[in-house]
Amino acid sequence: MAHFTVIGLGRFGLTASLELIHMGHTVTGIDKDEKLAEQHAGELTQTLICDATDEKVLKDLNLSQSESVLVAIGEDMQSSLLCTLNLKALNVKDIWVKANTSAHHTILSKLGVSRIIHPEEEMGARVAQALNYPMVNDYLSLGHGQYIVDINLPSTFSGRPIQTLLKGYVNTVSCLVLKRGQHIEQSPSLEFDLIAGDTVILCGPRESLIKIAPRLER
């Protein structure tokens, strides 16, 4: 379980926050709109009413305790950029920012944030999945809690069979494809040995995939 901070509790920020909580994480939600923050106080781990464009205010929040900070401020590009600059000044290492326009994106790219997001409303859940499972290149929901995920394997799995990765979940999670450079191995056996740089595509229920995730930490 990790802790995340989401700044901006509009539809996108709230969706990401609730999905992270659904995954078992804790979330601090921040918004300068008192009514909005109070409205969702019972749904998030913690809600704070403050102006994220004020560096002194952010400094008091001890954001270093957060795994990542998501800046989900809406249409106010100036506020989004000021907030991002403040987070950089406070040496917050993992900053994800919602961009609304190409100009917004261009400026954020110059600031060196970890990731720039161009979301539709429903993309909040997808960003939460990526935060929770950062080694995943991409994923596809099949419905009913089933997912296909594309994963870069860490070097720690080199020389070990696929069954090591899936240990305890071979009845629920299957390896559909193994990619090794230009070579693609379809439905590789559990005894197939892995090497550094391999990518695997797994299919299974979200609960099982999340439990496998700690094995993929580099």
Coordinates of N, CA and C in Angstrom, one line a residue:
M1 N 0.8 -1.2 0.0 CA 0.0 0.0 0.0 C 0.9 1.2 0.0
A2 N 0.5 2.2 -0.8 CA 1.3 3.4 -0.9 C 0.4 4.6 -0.7
H3 N 1.0 5.8 -0.5 CA 0.2 7.0 -0.3 C 0.4 7.9 -1.5
F4 N -0.7 8.5 -2.0 CA -0.6 9.4 -3.1 C -1.3 10.7 -2.7
T5 N -0.9 11.8 -3.4 CA -1.5 13.1 -3.2 C -2.0 13.6 -4.6
V6 N -3.3 14.0 -4.6 CA -4.0 14.4 -5.8 C -4.4 15.9 -5.6
I7 N -3.9 16.8 -6.4 CA -4.2 18.2 -6.3 C -5.2 18.6 -7.4
G8 N -6.4 18.9 -7.0 CA -7.4 19.2 -7.9 C -8.5 18.1 -7.9
L9 N -9.6 18.3 -7.3 CA -10.6 17.3 -7.1 C -11.8 17.5 -8.1
G10 N -11.5 17.8 -9.3 CA -12.5 17.8 -10.4 C -12.8 16.4 -10.7
R11 N -13.5 16.2 -11.9 CA -13.9 14.8 -12.2 C -12.7 13.9 -12.5
F12 N -11.7 14.4 -13.1 CA -10.5 13.6 -13.4 C -9.8 13.3 -12.1
G13 N -9.5 14.3 -11.3 CA -8.7 14.1 -10.1 C -9.5 13.2 -9.1
L14 N -10.8 13.4 -9.0 CA -11.6 12.5 -8.1 C -11.6 11.1 -8.5
T15 N -11.8 10.9 -9.9 CA -11.8 9.5 -10.4 C -10.5 8.8 -10.1
A16 N -9.4 9.4 -10.3 CA -8.1 8.8 -10.1 C -7.9 8.5 -8.6
S17 N -8.4 9.4 -7.7 CA -8.3 9.3 -6.3 C -9.1 8.1 -5.8
L18 N -10.3 8.0 -6.3 CA -11.2 6.9 -5.8 C -10.7 5.5 -6.3
E19 N -10.1 5.5 -7.5 CA -9.6 4.2 -8.1 C -8.4 3.8 -7.3
L20 N -7.5 4.7 -6.9 CA -6.4 4.4 -6.1 C -6.8 3.8 -4.7
I21 N -7.8 4.4 -4.1 CA -8.3 3.9 -2.8 C -8.9 2.5 -3.0
H22 N -9.6 2.3 -4.1 CA -10.2 1.0 -4.4 C -9.1 0.0 -4.5
M23 N -7.9 0.3 -4.9 CA -6.8 -0.6 -5.0 C -6.1 -0.8 -3.7
G24 N -6.6 -0.1 -2.6 CA -6.0 -0.3 -1.3 C -5.0 0.7 -0.9
H25 N -4.8 1.8 -1.7 CA -3.9 2.8 -1.3 C -4.6 3.9 -0.5
T26 N -3.8 4.8 0.0 CA -4.3 6.0 0.7 C -4.1 7.2 -0.1
V27 N -5.0 8.2 -0.1 CA -5.0 9.4 -0.9 C -5.3 10.6 -0.1
T28 N -4.5 11.6 -0.3 CA -4.8 13.0 0.2 C -5.2 13.8 -1.0
G29 N -6.5 14.3 -0.9 CA -7.0 15.1 -2.0 C -6.9 16.6 -1.6
I30 N -6.5 17.4 -2.5 CA -6.3 18.9 -2.2 C -7.1 19.7 -3.2
D31 N -7.8 20.7 -2.7 CA -8.5 21.6 -3.6 C -8.7 22.9 -2.8
K32 N -8.7 24.0 -3.6 CA -8.9 25.3 -2.9 C -10.4 25.6 -2.8
D33 N -11.2 24.8 -3.4 CA -12.7 25.0 -3.3 C -13.2 24.3 -2.1
E34 N -13.6 25.0 -1.1 CA -14.0 24.5 0.2 C -15.2 23.5 0.0
K35 N -16.1 23.9 -0.7 CA -17.3 23.1 -0.9 C -17.0 21.8 -1.6
L36 N -16.1 21.8 -2.6 CA -15.7 20.6 -3.3 C -14.9 19.7 -2.4
A37 N -14.0 20.2 -1.6 CA -13.2 19.4 -0.7 C -14.1 18.7 0.3
E38 N -15.0 19.5 0.9 CA -15.9 18.9 1.9 C -16.8 17.9 1.4
Q39 N -17.2 18.1 0.1 CA -18.2 17.2 -0.5 C -17.6 15.7 -0.6
H40 N -16.3 15.6 -0.8 CA -15.6 14.3 -1.0 C -14.8 13.9 0.2
A41 N -14.9 14.6 1.4 CA -14.1 14.3 2.5 C -14.3 12.9 3.0
G42 N -15.5 12.4 2.9 CA -15.8 11.0 3.4 C -15.4 9.9 2.4
E43 N -15.0 10.3 1.2 CA -14.6 9.3 0.2 C -13.1 9.1 0.2
L44 N -12.3 10.1 0.5 CA -10.9 10.0 0.4 C -10.3 9.8 1.8
T45 N -9.0 9.4 1.9 CA -8.3 9.2 3.1 C -8.2 10.5 3.9
Q46 N -8.0 11.6 3.2 CA -7.8 12.9 3.8 C -8.1 13.9 2.7
T47 N -8.8 15.0 3.0 CA -9.0 16.1 2.1 C -8.5 17.4 2.8
L48 N -7.8 18.2 2.0 CA -7.3 19.5 2.5 C -7.8 20.6 1.6
I49 N -8.1 21.7 2.3 CA -8.5 22.9 1.6 C -7.3 23.9 1.6
C50 N -6.7 24.1 0.5 CA -5.6 25.0 0.4 C -5.3 25.4 -1.0
D51 N -4.5 26.5 -1.2 CA -4.1 27.0 -2.5 C -2.8 26.4 -2.9
A52 N -2.8 25.5 -3.8 CA -1.5 24.8 -4.2 C -0.6 25.7 -5.0
T53 N -1.0 26.9 -5.3 CA 0.0 27.8 -6.0 C 0.8 28.6 -4.9
D54 N 0.6 28.3 -3.7 CA 1.4 28.9 -2.6 C 2.4 27.9 -2.1
E55 N 3.7 28.2 -2.4 CA 4.7 27.3 -2.0 C 4.8 27.0 -0.5
K56 N 4.6 28.1 0.3 CA 4.7 27.9 1.7 C 3.6 27.0 2.2
V57 N 2.5 27.0 1.6 CA 1.4 26.1 2.0 C 1.8 24.7 1.7
L58 N 2.3 24.4 0.5 CA 2.7 23.1 0.1 C 3.8 22.5 0.9
K59 N 4.7 23.4 1.3 CA 5.9 23.0 2.1 C 5.4 22.4 3.4
D60 N 4.3 22.8 4.0 CA 3.8 22.4 5.3 C 3.1 21.0 5.2
L61 N 2.9 20.5 3.9 CA 2.1 19.3 3.8 C 3.0 18.0 3.8
N62 N 4.3 18.2 3.8 CA 5.2 17.0 3.9 C 4.9 16.0 2.7
L63 N 4.9 16.6 1.5 CA 4.6 15.8 0.3 C 5.7 14.7 0.0
S64 N 6.8 14.8 0.7 CA 7.8 13.7 0.4 C 7.3 12.4 0.9
Q65 N 6.3 12.3 1.7 CA 5.7 11.1 2.1 C 4.8 10.4 1.1
S66 N 4.6 11.1 0.0 CA 3.7 10.6 -1.1 C 4.6 9.8 -2.1
E67 N 4.0 8.7 -2.6 CA 4.7 8.0 -3.6 C 4.8 8.8 -4.9
S68 N 3.7 9.5 -5.2 CA 3.6 10.4 -6.4 C 2.6 11.5 -6.1
V69 N 2.8 12.6 -6.8 CA 1.8 13.7 -6.7 C 1.2 13.9 -8.0
L70 N -0.1 13.9 -8.1 CA -0.8 14.1 -9.4 C -1.4 15.5 -9.3
V71 N -1.0 16.4 -10.3 CA -1.6 17.7 -10.4 C -2.7 17.6 -11.4
A72 N -3.9 17.6 -10.9 CA -5.1 17.4 -11.7 C -6.0 18.7 -11.8
I73 N -5.3 19.8 -11.7 CA -6.0 21.1 -11.8 C -6.6 21.3 -13.2
G74 N -7.8 21.8 -13.2 CA -8.6 21.9 -14.4 C -8.1 22.8 -15.5
E75 N -9.0 23.8 -15.9 CA -8.7 24.6 -17.0 C -7.7 25.8 -16.7
D76 N -7.4 26.0 -15.5 CA -6.5 27.1 -15.1 C -5.1 26.7 -15.3
M77 N -4.5 27.0 -16.5 CA -3.2 26.6 -16.8 C -2.2 27.3 -15.9
Q78 N -2.4 28.6 -15.6 CA -1.5 29.3 -14.7 C -1.4 28.7 -13.3
S79 N -2.5 28.3 -12.8 CA -2.5 27.6 -11.4 C -1.8 26.3 -11.5
S80 N -2.0 25.5 -12.6 CA -1.4 24.3 -12.8 C 0.2 24.4 -12.8
L81 N 0.6 25.4 -13.6 CA 2.0 25.6 -13.8 C 2.7 26.1 -12.5
L82 N 2.0 27.0 -11.8 CA 2.6 27.5 -10.5 C 2.7 26.4 -9.5
C83 N 1.6 25.5 -9.4 CA 1.7 24.4 -8.5 C 2.8 23.5 -8.9
T84 N 3.0 23.2 -10.2 CA 4.1 22.3 -10.6 C 5.4 22.9 -10.3
L85 N 5.6 24.2 -10.5 CA 6.9 24.8 -10.1 C 7.2 24.7 -8.6
N86 N 6.1 24.9 -7.8 CA 6.3 24.8 -6.4 C 6.7 23.3 -6.0
L87 N 6.1 22.3 -6.6 CA 6.4 21.0 -6.3 C 7.9 20.7 -6.7
K88 N 8.3 21.2 -7.8 CA 9.7 21.0 -8.2 C 10.7 21.7 -7.3
A89 N 10.3 22.9 -6.8 CA 11.1 23.7 -5.8 C 11.2 22.9 -4.5
L90 N 10.2 22.1 -4.2 CA 10.2 21.3 -2.9 C 10.8 20.0 -3.1
N91 N 11.4 19.7 -4.3 CA 12.1 18.5 -4.7 C 11.2 17.2 -4.6
V92 N 9.9 17.4 -5.0 CA 9.0 16.3 -5.1 C 9.5 15.5 -6.3
K93 N 9.8 14.2 -6.1 CA 10.5 13.5 -7.2 C 9.6 13.0 -8.3
D94 N 8.4 12.5 -8.0 CA 7.5 11.9 -9.0 C 6.2 12.8 -9.1
I95 N 6.2 13.6 -10.2 CA 5.1 14.5 -10.4 C 4.5 14.2 -11.7
W96 N 3.2 13.9 -11.6 CA 2.3 13.7 -12.8 C 1.4 14.9 -13.0
V97 N 1.3 15.4 -14.2 CA 0.5 16.6 -14.4 C -0.5 16.5 -15.5
K98 N -1.7 16.9 -15.3 CA -2.7 16.9 -16.4 C -2.5 18.2 -17.2
A99 N -2.4 18.0 -18.5 CA -2.2 19.1 -19.5 C -3.5 19.3 -20.2
N100 N -3.9 20.5 -20.4 CA -5.2 20.8 -21.1 C -5.0 21.3 -22.6
T101 N -3.8 21.8 -22.9 CA -3.5 22.3 -24.3 C -2.1 21.9 -24.7
S102 N -1.8 22.1 -25.9 CA -0.5 21.8 -26.4 C 0.5 22.8 -25.8
A103 N 0.1 24.0 -25.6 CA 1.0 25.0 -25.0 C 1.3 24.6 -23.5
H104 N 0.3 24.1 -22.8 CA 0.5 23.6 -21.5 C 1.5 22.5 -21.5
H105 N 1.3 21.5 -22.4 CA 2.2 20.4 -22.5 C 3.6 20.9 -22.8
T106 N 3.8 21.8 -23.7 CA 5.1 22.3 -24.0 C 5.9 22.8 -22.8
I107 N 5.2 23.6 -22.0 CA 5.8 24.2 -20.9 C 6.1 23.2 -19.8
L108 N 5.2 22.3 -19.6 CA 5.4 21.2 -18.6 C 6.6 20.3 -19.0
S109 N 6.8 20.1 -20.3 CA 7.9 19.3 -20.8 C 9.3 20.0 -20.5
K110 N 9.2 21.3 -20.4 CA 10.4 22.0 -20.1 C 10.7 22.0 -18.6
L111 N 9.7 21.7 -17.8 CA 9.9 21.7 -16.3 C 10.4 20.3 -15.9
G112 N 10.4 19.3 -16.7 CA 10.9 18.0 -16.4 C 10.1 17.2 -15.4
V113 N 8.8 17.2 -15.6 CA 7.9 16.4 -14.7 C 8.0 15.0 -15.1
S114 N 7.5 14.1 -14.3 CA 7.7 12.6 -14.6 C 6.8 12.2 -15.7
R115 N 5.6 12.7 -15.7 CA 4.6 12.3 -16.8 C 3.6 13.4 -17.1
I116 N 3.3 13.7 -18.3 CA 2.3 14.6 -18.7 C 1.1 13.8 -19.2
I117 N -0.1 14.2 -18.7 CA -1.3 13.4 -19.1 C -2.3 14.3 -19.9
H118 N -2.8 13.7 -20.9 CA -3.9 14.4 -21.7 C -5.2 13.5 -21.6
P119 N -5.9 13.7 -20.5 CA -7.0 12.8 -20.2 C -8.4 13.2 -20.8
E120 N -9.1 12.2 -21.1 CA -10.6 12.4 -21.1 C -11.1 12.1 -19.7
E121 N -12.3 12.4 -19.4 CA -12.8 12.2 -18.1 C -12.6 10.7 -17.6
E122 N -12.8 9.8 -18.4 CA -12.7 8.4 -18.0 C -11.3 7.9 -17.9
M123 N -10.3 8.7 -18.3 CA -8.9 8.4 -18.2 C -8.4 8.4 -16.7
G124 N -9.1 9.0 -15.8 CA -8.7 9.0 -14.4 C -8.4 7.6 -13.9
A125 N -9.3 6.7 -14.2 CA -9.0 5.3 -13.7 C -7.8 4.7 -14.4
R126 N -7.5 5.0 -15.6 CA -6.3 4.5 -16.3 C -5.1 5.0 -15.7
V127 N -5.0 6.3 -15.3 CA -3.8 6.8 -14.7 C -3.6 6.2 -13.3
A128 N -4.7 5.9 -12.6 CA -4.6 5.3 -11.3 C -3.9 3.9 -11.5
Q129 N -4.4 3.2 -12.5 CA -3.8 1.9 -12.8 C -2.3 2.0 -13.0
A130 N -1.9 3.0 -13.8 CA -0.5 3.2 -14.1 C 0.4 3.5 -12.9
L131 N -0.2 4.4 -12.0 CA 0.5 4.7 -10.8 C 0.7 3.5 -9.9
N132 N -0.3 2.7 -9.8 CA -0.3 1.5 -9.0 C 0.6 0.4 -9.5
Y133 N 0.8 0.4 -10.9 CA 1.5 -0.7 -11.5 C 2.5 -0.1 -12.5
P134 N 3.5 0.7 -12.1 CA 4.3 1.5 -12.9 C 5.2 0.8 -14.0
M135 N 5.4 -0.6 -13.8 CA 6.2 -1.3 -14.7 C 5.4 -1.8 -16.0
V136 N 4.1 -1.4 -16.0 CA 3.2 -1.8 -17.1 C 3.3 -0.8 -18.2
N137 N 3.6 -1.3 -19.4 CA 3.7 -0.5 -20.6 C 2.3 -0.1 -21.0
D138 N 1.4 -1.0 -21.0 CA 0.0 -0.7 -21.4 C -0.9 -1.8 -20.8
Y139 N -2.2 -1.6 -20.7 CA -3.1 -2.6 -20.3 C -4.4 -2.4 -21.0
L140 N -5.2 -3.5 -21.0 CA -6.5 -3.5 -21.6 C -7.5 -4.2 -20.7
S141 N -8.5 -3.5 -20.4 CA -9.6 -4.1 -19.6 C -10.5 -5.0 -20.4
L142 N -10.7 -6.2 -20.0 CA -11.6 -7.1 -20.7 C -13.0 -7.2 -20.1
G143 N -13.2 -6.4 -19.0 CA -14.4 -6.4 -18.3 C -14.4 -7.5 -17.3
H144 N -15.3 -7.3 -16.3 CA -15.5 -8.3 -15.2 C -14.2 -8.5 -14.4
G145 N -13.4 -7.4 -14.3 CA -12.2 -7.5 -13.5 C -11.0 -8.2 -14.2
Q146 N -11.1 -8.5 -15.4 CA -10.1 -9.2 -16.2 C -9.3 -8.2 -17.0
Y147 N -7.9 -8.4 -17.0 CA -7.1 -7.4 -17.7 C -6.0 -8.2 -18.5
I148 N -5.5 -7.5 -19.5 CA -4.3 -7.9 -20.2 C -3.3 -6.8 -20.0
V149 N -2.1 -7.2 -19.5 CA -1.1 -6.2 -19.2 C 0.2 -6.6 -20.0
D150 N 0.9 -5.5 -20.4 CA 2.2 -5.6 -21.1 C 3.3 -5.1 -20.2
I151 N 4.2 -6.0 -19.8 CA 5.1 -5.8 -18.7 C 6.6 -5.9 -19.1
N152 N 7.4 -5.0 -18.8 CA 8.8 -5.1 -18.9 C 9.4 -5.8 -17.7
L153 N 10.1 -6.9 -17.9 CA 10.6 -7.7 -16.7 C 11.9 -7.1 -16.2
P154 N 12.1 -7.0 -14.9 CA 13.4 -6.5 -14.4 C 14.4 -7.6 -14.6
S155 N 15.7 -7.2 -14.5 CA 16.8 -8.1 -14.7 C 16.9 -9.3 -13.7
T156 N 16.2 -9.1 -12.6 CA 16.2 -10.1 -11.5 C 15.6 -11.4 -11.9
F157 N 14.8 -11.4 -13.0 CA 14.2 -12.6 -13.5 C 15.0 -13.3 -14.5
S158 N 16.2 -12.8 -14.9 CA 17.0 -13.4 -15.9 C 17.5 -14.8 -15.4
G159 N 17.3 -15.8 -16.3 CA 17.7 -17.1 -16.0 C 16.7 -17.9 -15.2
R160 N 15.5 -17.3 -14.9 CA 14.5 -17.9 -14.1 C 13.3 -18.2 -15.0
P161 N 12.6 -19.3 -14.7 CA 11.4 -19.7 -15.6 C 10.2 -18.8 -15.3
I162 N 9.3 -18.8 -16.3 CA 8.1 -18.0 -16.2 C 7.3 -18.4 -14.9
Q163 N 7.4 -19.7 -14.5 CA 6.6 -20.1 -13.4 C 7.0 -19.4 -12.1
T164 N 8.3 -18.9 -12.1 CA 8.7 -18.1 -10.9 C 7.9 -16.8 -10.8
L165 N 7.7 -16.2 -12.0 CA 6.9 -14.9 -12.0 C 5.5 -15.2 -11.6
L166 N 4.9 -16.3 -12.0 CA 3.5 -16.6 -11.7 C 3.2 -17.5 -10.5
K167 N 4.3 -17.7 -9.8 CA 4.1 -18.7 -8.6 C 3.0 -18.3 -7.7
G168 N 2.1 -19.3 -7.5 CA 0.9 -19.0 -6.6 C -0.3 -18.6 -7.4
Y169 N -0.1 -18.2 -8.7 CA -1.2 -17.7 -9.5 C -1.3 -18.3 -10.9
V170 N -0.7 -19.5 -11.0 CA -0.7 -20.1 -12.4 C -2.1 -20.6 -12.8
N171 N -3.0 -20.7 -11.8 CA -4.3 -21.1 -12.1 C -5.2 -19.9 -12.5
T172 N -4.7 -18.7 -12.2 CA -5.6 -17.5 -12.5 C -4.9 -16.6 -13.5
V173 N -3.6 -16.6 -13.6 CA -2.9 -15.7 -14.5 C -2.1 -16.5 -15.6
S174 N -2.3 -16.1 -16.8 CA -1.6 -16.8 -17.9 C -0.7 -15.9 -18.7
C175 N 0.4 -16.4 -19.2 CA 1.3 -15.6 -20.1 C 0.9 -15.9 -21.5
L176 N 0.4 -14.9 -22.2 CA -0.1 -15.0 -23.5 C 1.1 -15.0 -24.5
V177 N 2.0 -14.0 -24.3 CA 3.1 -13.8 -25.3 C 4.3 -13.4 -24.5
L178 N 5.5 -13.8 -25.0 CA 6.8 -13.3 -24.5 C 7.5 -12.7 -25.7
K179 N 7.9 -11.5 -25.5 CA 8.6 -10.7 -26.6 C 10.1 -10.6 -26.2
R180 N 11.0 -11.0 -27.1 CA 12.4 -11.0 -26.9 C 13.1 -10.4 -28.2
G181 N 13.3 -9.1 -28.1 CA 13.7 -8.4 -29.3 C 12.7 -8.5 -30.4
Q182 N 13.1 -9.0 -31.6 CA 12.1 -9.2 -32.7 C 11.4 -10.5 -32.6
H183 N 11.8 -11.4 -31.7 CA 11.1 -12.7 -31.6 C 9.9 -12.7 -30.7
I184 N 8.9 -13.3 -31.1 CA 7.6 -13.4 -30.3 C 7.3 -14.9 -30.0
E185 N 7.2 -15.2 -28.7 CA 6.9 -16.6 -28.3 C 5.5 -16.6 -27.8
Q186 N 4.6 -17.3 -28.5 CA 3.2 -17.3 -28.1 C 2.9 -18.4 -27.1
S187 N 2.2 -18.1 -26.1 CA 1.8 -19.1 -25.1 C 3.0 -19.9 -24.6
P188 N 4.1 -19.2 -24.1 CA 5.3 -19.9 -23.7 C 5.0 -20.8 -22.5
S189 N 5.7 -21.9 -22.4 CA 5.5 -22.8 -21.2 C 6.0 -22.2 -19.9
L190 N 5.5 -22.8 -18.8 CA 5.9 -22.2 -17.5 C 7.4 -22.5 -17.3
E191 N 8.0 -23.4 -18.0 CA 9.4 -23.7 -17.8 C 10.3 -22.9 -18.7
F192 N 9.7 -22.0 -19.5 CA 10.5 -21.2 -20.4 C 11.3 -20.2 -19.6
D193 N 12.7 -20.2 -19.9 CA 13.6 -19.3 -19.1 C 13.6 -17.9 -19.6
L194 N 13.6 -17.0 -18.7 CA 13.5 -15.5 -19.1 C 15.0 -15.0 -19.1
I195 N 15.1 -13.9 -19.8 CA 16.4 -13.2 -19.8 C 16.1 -11.7 -19.7
A196 N 17.2 -10.9 -19.3 CA 17.0 -9.5 -19.2 C 16.5 -8.8 -20.4
G197 N 15.5 -8.0 -20.3 CA 15.0 -7.3 -21.5 C 13.7 -7.9 -22.0
D198 N 13.4 -9.1 -21.5 CA 12.1 -9.7 -22.0 C 10.9 -8.9 -21.6
T199 N 9.9 -8.9 -22.4 CA 8.6 -8.4 -22.2 C 7.5 -9.5 -22.2
V200 N 6.6 -9.5 -21.2 CA 5.6 -10.5 -21.2 C 4.2 -9.8 -21.3
I201 N 3.3 -10.5 -21.9 CA 1.9 -10.1 -21.9 C 1.1 -11.1 -21.0
L202 N 0.6 -10.6 -19.9 CA -0.1 -11.5 -19.0 C -1.6 -11.2 -19.1
C203 N -2.4 -12.2 -18.7 CA -3.9 -12.1 -18.7 C -4.4 -12.7 -17.4
G204 N -5.3 -11.9 -16.7 CA -5.8 -12.5 -15.5 C -6.6 -11.4 -14.7
P205 N -7.2 -11.8 -13.6 CA -8.0 -10.9 -12.8 C -7.1 -9.8 -12.1
R206 N -7.6 -8.6 -12.0 CA -6.9 -7.5 -11.4 C -6.3 -7.8 -10.1
E207 N -7.0 -8.5 -9.2 CA -6.5 -8.9 -7.9 C -5.2 -9.7 -7.9
S208 N -5.2 -10.7 -8.8 CA -4.0 -11.5 -9.0 C -2.8 -10.7 -9.5
L209 N -3.1 -9.9 -10.5 CA -2.0 -9.1 -11.2 C -1.4 -8.1 -10.2
I210 N -2.3 -7.5 -9.3 CA -1.8 -6.6 -8.3 C -0.9 -7.3 -7.3
K211 N -1.2 -8.5 -6.9 CA -0.4 -9.3 -6.0 C 0.9 -9.7 -6.6
I212 N 1.0 -9.9 -7.9 CA 2.2 -10.2 -8.5 C 3.1 -9.0 -8.6
A213 N 2.5 -7.8 -8.7 CA 3.3 -6.5 -8.9 C 4.5 -6.4 -8.1
P214 N 4.5 -6.6 -6.7 CA 5.7 -6.4 -5.9 C 6.9 -7.2 -6.4
R215 N 6.7 -8.3 -7.1 CA 7.8 -9.1 -7.7 C 8.5 -8.4 -8.8
L216 N 7.9 -7.4 -9.4 CA 8.4 -6.7 -10.5 C 9.2 -5.4 -10.2
E217 N 9.3 -5.1 -8.9 CA 10.0 -3.9 -8.5 C 11.5 -4.1 -8.9
R218 N 12.1 -3.1 -9.4 CA 13.5 -3.2 -9.9 C 14.4 -3.0 -8.7

